[in-house]
Coordinates of C-alpha atoms in Angstrom, one line a residue:
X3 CA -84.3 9.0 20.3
X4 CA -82.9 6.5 18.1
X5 CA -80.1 7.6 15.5
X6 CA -81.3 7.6 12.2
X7 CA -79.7 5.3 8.9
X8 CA -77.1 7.9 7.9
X9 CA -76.0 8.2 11.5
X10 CA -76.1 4.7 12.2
X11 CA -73.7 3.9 8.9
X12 CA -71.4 6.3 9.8
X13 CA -70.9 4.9 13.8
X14 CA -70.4 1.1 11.9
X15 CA -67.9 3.0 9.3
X16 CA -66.5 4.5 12.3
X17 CA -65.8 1.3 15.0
X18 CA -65.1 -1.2 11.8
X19 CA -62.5 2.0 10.9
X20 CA -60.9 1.6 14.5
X21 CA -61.2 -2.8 14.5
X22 CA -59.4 -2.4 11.3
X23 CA -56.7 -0.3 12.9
X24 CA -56.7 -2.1 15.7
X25 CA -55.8 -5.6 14.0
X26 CA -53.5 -3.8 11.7
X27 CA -51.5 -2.6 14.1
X28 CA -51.2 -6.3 15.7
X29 CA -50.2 -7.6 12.3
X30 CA -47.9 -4.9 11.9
X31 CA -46.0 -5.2 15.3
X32 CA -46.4 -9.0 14.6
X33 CA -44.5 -8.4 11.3
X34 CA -41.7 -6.1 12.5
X35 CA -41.3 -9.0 15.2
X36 CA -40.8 -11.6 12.8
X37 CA -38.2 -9.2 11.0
X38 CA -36.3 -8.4 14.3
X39 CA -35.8 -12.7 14.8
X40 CA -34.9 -12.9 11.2
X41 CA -38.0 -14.5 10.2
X42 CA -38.0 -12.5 6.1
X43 CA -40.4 -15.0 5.2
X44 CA -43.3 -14.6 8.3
X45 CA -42.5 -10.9 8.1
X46 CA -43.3 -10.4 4.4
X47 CA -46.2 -12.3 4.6
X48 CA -47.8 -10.2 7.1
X49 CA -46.9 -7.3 5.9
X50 CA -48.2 -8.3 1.9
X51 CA -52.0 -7.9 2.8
X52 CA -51.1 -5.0 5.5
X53 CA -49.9 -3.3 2.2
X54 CA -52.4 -4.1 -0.1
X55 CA -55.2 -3.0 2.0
X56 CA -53.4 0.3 2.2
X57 CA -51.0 1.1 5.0
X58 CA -48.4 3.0 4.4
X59 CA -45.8 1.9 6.8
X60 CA -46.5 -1.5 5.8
X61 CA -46.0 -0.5 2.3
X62 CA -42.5 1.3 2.9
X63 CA -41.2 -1.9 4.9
X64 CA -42.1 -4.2 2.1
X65 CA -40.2 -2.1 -0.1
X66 CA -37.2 -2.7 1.8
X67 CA -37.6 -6.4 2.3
X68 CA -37.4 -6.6 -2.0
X69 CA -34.6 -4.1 -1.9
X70 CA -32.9 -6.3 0.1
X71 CA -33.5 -9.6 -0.8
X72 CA -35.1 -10.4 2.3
X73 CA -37.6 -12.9 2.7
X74 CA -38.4 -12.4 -1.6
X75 CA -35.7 -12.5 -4.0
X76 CA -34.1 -8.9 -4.6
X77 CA -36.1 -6.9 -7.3
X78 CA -35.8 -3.4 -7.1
X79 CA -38.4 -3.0 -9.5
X80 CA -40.8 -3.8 -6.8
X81 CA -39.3 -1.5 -4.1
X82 CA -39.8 1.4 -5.9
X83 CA -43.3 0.3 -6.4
X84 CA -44.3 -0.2 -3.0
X85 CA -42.0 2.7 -1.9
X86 CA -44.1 4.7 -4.1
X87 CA -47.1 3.6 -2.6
X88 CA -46.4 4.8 0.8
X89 CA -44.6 8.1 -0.8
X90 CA -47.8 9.3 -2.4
X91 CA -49.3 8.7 0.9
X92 CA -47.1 11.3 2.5
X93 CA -45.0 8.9 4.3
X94 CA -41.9 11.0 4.9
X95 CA -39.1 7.4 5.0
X96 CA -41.3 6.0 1.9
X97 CA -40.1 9.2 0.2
X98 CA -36.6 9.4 1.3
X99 CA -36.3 5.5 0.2
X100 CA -37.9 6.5 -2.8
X101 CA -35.8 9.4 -3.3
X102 CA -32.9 7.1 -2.4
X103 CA -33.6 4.8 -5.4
X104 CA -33.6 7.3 -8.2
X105 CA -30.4 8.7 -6.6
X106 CA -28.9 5.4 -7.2
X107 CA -30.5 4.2 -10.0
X108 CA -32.1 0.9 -8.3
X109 CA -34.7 0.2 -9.8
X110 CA -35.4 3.0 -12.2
X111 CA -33.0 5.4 -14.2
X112 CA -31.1 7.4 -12.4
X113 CA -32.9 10.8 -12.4
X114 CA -31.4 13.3 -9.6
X115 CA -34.3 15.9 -9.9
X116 CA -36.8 13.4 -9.4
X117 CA -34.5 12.2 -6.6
X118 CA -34.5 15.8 -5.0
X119 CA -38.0 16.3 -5.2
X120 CA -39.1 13.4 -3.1
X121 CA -36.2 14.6 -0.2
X122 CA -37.9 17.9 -0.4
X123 CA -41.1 16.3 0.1
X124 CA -39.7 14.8 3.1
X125 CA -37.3 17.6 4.3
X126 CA -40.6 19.7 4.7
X127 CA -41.9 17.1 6.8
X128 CA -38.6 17.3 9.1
X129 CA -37.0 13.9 8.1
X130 CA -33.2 14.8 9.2
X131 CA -32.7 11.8 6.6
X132 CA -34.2 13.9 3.7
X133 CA -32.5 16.8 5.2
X134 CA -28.9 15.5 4.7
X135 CA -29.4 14.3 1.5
X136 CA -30.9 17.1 0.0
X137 CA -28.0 19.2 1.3
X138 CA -25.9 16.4 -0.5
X139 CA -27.5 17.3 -3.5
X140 CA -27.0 20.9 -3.3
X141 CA -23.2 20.5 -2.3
X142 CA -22.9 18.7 -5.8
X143 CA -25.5 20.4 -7.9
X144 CA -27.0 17.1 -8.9
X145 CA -30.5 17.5 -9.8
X146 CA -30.5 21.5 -8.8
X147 CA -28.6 24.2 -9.2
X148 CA -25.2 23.9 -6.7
X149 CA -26.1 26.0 -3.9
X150 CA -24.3 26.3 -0.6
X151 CA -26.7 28.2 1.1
X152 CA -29.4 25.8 1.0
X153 CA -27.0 23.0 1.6
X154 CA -26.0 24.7 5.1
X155 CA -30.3 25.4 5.3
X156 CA -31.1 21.8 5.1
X157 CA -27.5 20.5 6.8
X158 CA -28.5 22.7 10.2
X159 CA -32.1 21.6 10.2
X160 CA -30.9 18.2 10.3
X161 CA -28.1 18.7 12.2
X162 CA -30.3 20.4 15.2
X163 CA -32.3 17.0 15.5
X164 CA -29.0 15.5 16.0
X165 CA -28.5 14.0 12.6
X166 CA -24.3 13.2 12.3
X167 CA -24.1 12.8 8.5
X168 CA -25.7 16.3 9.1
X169 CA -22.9 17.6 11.4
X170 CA -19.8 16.7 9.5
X171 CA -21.5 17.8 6.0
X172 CA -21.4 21.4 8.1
X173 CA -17.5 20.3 9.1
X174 CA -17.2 20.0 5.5
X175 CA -18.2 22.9 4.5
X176 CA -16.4 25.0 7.0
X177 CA -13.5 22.9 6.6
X178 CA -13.4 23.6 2.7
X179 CA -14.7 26.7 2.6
X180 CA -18.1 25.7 0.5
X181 CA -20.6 28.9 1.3
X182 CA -19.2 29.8 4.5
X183 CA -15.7 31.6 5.6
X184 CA -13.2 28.6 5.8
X185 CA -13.2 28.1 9.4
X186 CA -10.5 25.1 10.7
X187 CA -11.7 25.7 14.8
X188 CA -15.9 25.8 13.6
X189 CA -15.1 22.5 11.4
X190 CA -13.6 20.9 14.1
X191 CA -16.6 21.6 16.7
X192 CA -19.0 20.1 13.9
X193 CA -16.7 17.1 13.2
X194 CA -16.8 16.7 16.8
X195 CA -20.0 16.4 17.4
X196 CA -20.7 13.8 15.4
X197 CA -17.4 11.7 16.0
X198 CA -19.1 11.8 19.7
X199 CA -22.2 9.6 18.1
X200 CA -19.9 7.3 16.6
X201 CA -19.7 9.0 13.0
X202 CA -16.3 7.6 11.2
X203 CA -16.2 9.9 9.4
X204 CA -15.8 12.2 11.4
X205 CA -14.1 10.5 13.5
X206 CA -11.3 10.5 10.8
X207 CA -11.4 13.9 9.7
X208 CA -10.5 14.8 13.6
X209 CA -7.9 13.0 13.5
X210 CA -6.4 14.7 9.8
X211 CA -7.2 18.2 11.8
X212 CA -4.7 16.8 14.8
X213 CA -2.0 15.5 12.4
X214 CA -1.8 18.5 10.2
X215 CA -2.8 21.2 13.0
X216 CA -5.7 22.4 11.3
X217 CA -7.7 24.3 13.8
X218 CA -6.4 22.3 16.9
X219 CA -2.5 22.3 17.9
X220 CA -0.7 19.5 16.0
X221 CA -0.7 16.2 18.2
X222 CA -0.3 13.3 16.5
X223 CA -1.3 10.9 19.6
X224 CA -4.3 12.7 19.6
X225 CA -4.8 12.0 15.6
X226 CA -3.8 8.2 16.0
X227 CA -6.2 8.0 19.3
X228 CA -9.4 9.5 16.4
X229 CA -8.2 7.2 13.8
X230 CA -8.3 4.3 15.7
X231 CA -11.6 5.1 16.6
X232 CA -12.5 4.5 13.0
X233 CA -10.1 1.9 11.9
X234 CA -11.8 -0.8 14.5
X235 CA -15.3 0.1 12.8
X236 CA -13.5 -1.0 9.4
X237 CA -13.3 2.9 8.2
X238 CA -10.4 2.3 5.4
X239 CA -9.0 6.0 5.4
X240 CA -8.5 5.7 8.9
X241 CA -6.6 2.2 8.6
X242 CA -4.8 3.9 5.9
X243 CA -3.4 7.1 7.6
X244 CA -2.2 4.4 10.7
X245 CA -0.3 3.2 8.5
X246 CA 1.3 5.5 7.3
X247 CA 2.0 6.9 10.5
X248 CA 3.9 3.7 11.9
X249 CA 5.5 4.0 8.7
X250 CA 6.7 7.2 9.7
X251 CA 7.2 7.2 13.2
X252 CA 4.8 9.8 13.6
X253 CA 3.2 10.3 17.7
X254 CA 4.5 6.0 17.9
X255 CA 7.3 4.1 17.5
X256 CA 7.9 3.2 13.7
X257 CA 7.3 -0.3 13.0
X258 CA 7.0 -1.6 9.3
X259 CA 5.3 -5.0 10.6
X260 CA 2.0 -2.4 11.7
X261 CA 2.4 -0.4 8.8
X262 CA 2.0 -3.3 6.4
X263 CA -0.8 -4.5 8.7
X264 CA -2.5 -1.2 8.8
X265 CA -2.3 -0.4 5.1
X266 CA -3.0 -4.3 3.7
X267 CA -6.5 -3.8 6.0
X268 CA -7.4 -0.5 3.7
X269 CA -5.5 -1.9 0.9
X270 CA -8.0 -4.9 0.5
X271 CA -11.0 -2.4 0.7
X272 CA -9.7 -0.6 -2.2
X273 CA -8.2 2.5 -0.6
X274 CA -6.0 3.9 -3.0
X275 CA -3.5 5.9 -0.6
X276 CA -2.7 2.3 1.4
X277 CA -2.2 0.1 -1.9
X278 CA -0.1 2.8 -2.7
X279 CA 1.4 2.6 0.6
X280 CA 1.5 -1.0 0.4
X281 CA 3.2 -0.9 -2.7
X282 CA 6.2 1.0 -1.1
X283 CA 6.9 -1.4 1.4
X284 CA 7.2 -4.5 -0.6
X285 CA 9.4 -2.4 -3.7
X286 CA 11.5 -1.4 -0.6
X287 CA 11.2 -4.3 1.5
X288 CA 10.8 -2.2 4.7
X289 CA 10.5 -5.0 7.1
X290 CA 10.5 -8.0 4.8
X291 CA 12.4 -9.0 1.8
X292 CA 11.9 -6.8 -1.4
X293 CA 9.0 -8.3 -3.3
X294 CA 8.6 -6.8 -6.7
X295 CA 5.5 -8.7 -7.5
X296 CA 3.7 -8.0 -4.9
X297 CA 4.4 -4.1 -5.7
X298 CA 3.7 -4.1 -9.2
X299 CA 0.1 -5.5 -8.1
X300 CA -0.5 -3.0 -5.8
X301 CA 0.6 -0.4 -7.6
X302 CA -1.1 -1.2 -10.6
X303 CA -4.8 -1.2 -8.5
X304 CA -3.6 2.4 -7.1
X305 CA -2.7 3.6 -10.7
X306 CA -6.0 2.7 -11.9
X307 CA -7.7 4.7 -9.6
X308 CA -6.2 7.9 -10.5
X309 CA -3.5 7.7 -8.0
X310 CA -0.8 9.9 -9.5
X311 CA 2.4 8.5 -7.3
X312 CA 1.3 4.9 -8.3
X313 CA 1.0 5.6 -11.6
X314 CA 4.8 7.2 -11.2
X315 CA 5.8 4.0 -9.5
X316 CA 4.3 1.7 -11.7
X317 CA 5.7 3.5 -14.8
X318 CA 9.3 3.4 -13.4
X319 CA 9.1 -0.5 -12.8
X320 CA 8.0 -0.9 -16.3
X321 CA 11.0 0.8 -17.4
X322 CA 13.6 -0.8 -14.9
X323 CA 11.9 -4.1 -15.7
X324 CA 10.8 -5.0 -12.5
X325 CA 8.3 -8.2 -11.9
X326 CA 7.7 -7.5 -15.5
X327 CA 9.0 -7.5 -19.2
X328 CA 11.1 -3.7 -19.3
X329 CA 9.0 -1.8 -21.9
X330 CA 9.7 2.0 -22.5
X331 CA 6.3 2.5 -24.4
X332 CA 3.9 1.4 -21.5
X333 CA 6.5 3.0 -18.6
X334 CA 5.9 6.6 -21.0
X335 CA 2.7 6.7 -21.3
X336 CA 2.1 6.0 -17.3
X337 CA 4.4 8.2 -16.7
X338 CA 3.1 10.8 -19.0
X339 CA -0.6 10.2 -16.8
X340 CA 1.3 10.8 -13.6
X341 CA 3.1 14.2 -14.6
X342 CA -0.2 15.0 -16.3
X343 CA -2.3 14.3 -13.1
X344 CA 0.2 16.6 -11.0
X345 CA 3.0 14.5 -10.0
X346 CA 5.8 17.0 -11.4
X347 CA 8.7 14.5 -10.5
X348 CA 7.1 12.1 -12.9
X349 CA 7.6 14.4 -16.2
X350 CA 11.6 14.4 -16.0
X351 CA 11.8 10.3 -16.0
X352 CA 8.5 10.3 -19.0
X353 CA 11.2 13.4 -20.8
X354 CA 13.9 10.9 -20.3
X355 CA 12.7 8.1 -22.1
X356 CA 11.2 10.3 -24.6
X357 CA 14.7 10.4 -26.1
X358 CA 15.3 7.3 -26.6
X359 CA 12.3 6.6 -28.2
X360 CA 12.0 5.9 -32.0
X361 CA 9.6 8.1 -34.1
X362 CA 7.3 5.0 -34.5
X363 CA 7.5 4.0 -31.0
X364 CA 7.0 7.6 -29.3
X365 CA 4.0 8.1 -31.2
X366 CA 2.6 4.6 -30.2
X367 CA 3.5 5.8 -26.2
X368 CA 1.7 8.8 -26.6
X369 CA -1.1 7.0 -28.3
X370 CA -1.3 4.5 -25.0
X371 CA -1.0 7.4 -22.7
X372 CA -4.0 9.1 -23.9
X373 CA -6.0 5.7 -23.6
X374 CA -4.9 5.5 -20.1
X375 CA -5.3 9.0 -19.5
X376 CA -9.0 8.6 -20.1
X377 CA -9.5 5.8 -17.7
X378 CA -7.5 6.5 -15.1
X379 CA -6.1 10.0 -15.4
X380 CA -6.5 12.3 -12.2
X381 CA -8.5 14.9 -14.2
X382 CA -9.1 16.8 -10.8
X383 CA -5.3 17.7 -10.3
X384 CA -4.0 18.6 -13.8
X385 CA -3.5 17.6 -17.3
X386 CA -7.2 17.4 -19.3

């Protein structure tokens, strides 16, 4: 018996169906080839009618190659087109990228509810990616209400696939106390799970917990043996509590030539503690000669971050006159931010030159501190 027309167009719709996937998939391979050798350019233009004609994956990767740059000039614009694309097609990493780009703002105003319903989209679908950031979200009640339950919800879902991000945001929150009992010795077991898989983060917080004796016994070999671990990847806390540590002599000899080292590696990465750090050592010349320069410029880029203690130090070279013109008005009103942001030692010197201040002068001070307050107070720690 021979199949009749309707039967007949659905067998052609069906074999041209699997020919089609069947080619795609050789393009598609083809592409991510040309993408693993570096080859933007071959890779784009295999994946261009791929996505055109439809397929998803396609679709998500040529969204990354115009977030990137790679192979087409950078236009974000475009991502989020071709992201979107793939998104509506349930693609669960075409949503997180989506979600991604309105978390940032690439592309399209930053919008952190439409950023959290596209990770819940893909949360639902298991991405341990979605997972994680929707649990950032929910940590920080950015685009839904703050919410530590769901944060651990989605953290653990991730976190059972293996996700580290996942793991430490659950050290976090036991660590800090965020939903859960603070808990030093259950922080540590999450932190160390993930410093296992390379996390840095991690991998740093392990080593604060040995330093400080949160949860483990103090042993600061251990903690310098953890912050190594993140240091080499680059990790600029790490470098920055090194150190200070060979600054201190703490669990190694002290030696001011590593110290300087340590700190000028987290210090050029814009880690506030170690241009602070930095700072110290060249005002003091531990080491090396006194260079008051050098310490006024580091100083100044740790003030500007909020660092209270710069802010202190910077103030008091202003009003000794140190690598710069001696000026009272500017040394009060940093001063002023530092006491304000928590640093109680700063108030007495700010109190100090307060009385020798004229009328006219003082007022102008306090004008200048509230200016700098606004940029670069430490609103978190005091003063508002």
């Amino acid at each position: 018996m021979l199949p009749d027309s309707s039967m007949l167009k659905t067998l052609t719709v069906f074999f041209l169906a699997c020919w089609l996937c069947a080619c795609g998939k050789s393009e598609y391979e083809s592409a991510l080839a040309a993408y693993n050798a570096g080859d933007f350019a071959t890779a784009y233009a295999r994946l261009l009618p791929l996505a055109e004609a439809g397929d998803a994956m396609a679709q998500n990767n040529l969204g990354l190659l115009y977030k990137k740059g790679q192979g087409v000039p950078l236009d974000a614009t475009e991502a989020v087109k071709w992201f979107s694309k793939a998104a509506n097609q349930r693609l669960a990493d075409a949503q997180v990228n989506l979600g991604n780009m309105y978390r940032y703002g690439h592309g399209v105003p930053t919008d952190y509810e439409e950023a959290a319903e596209w990770y819940l989209k893909a949360a639902r679908q298991g991405s341990a990616a979605a997972q994680v950031r929707l649990a950032r979200l929910y940590v920080k009640g950015l685009g839904v209400q703050r919410d530590y339950w769901e944060a651990m919800k989605w953290s653990r879902k991730a976190a059972v696939q293996g996700n580290a991000e996942a793991q430490t945001n659950i050290g976090d929150m036991f660590l800090e106390g965020f939903g859960v009992p603070q808990d030093y010795a259950e922080a540590y077991k999450w932190y160390l799970r993930a410093a296992e898989q390379g996390w840095v983060g991690s991998q740093h917080n392990i080593g604060v917990m040995y330093q400080k004796g949160m949860g483990v016994t103090r042993d600061y070999g251990k903690a310098m043996q953890w912050y190594l671990k993140a240091a080499v990847q680059g990790y600029a806390p790490a470098q920055s509590n090194i150190g200070n540590m060979y600054l201190e002599g703490l669990g190694v000899r002290q030696d001011y030539a590593e110290a300087l080292n340590w700190s000028l590696k987290a210090a050029e990465q814009g880690d506030a503690v170690a241009q602070y750090t930095l700072a110290t050592i060249y005002q003091k010349g531990l080491g090396i000669p006194a260079d008051h320069k050098e310490a006024l410029k580091w100083y100044q880029k740790a003030a500007e971050q909020g660092h209270a203690m710069a802010q202190y130090g910077l103030g008091s070279m202003y009003h000794f006159g140190q690598a710069t013109a001696q000026d009272d008005i500017t040394a009060y009103a940093w001063l002023g931010i530092a006491a304000a942001g928590g640093f109680t030692p700063a108030q007495d010197s700010r109190d100090a030159i307060e009385s020798q201040l004229s009328p006219e002068d003082l007022e102008r001070a306090r004008a200048l501190a509230r200016e700098l307050w606004d940029k670069y107070g430490n609103k978190e720690s005091g003063g508002g």
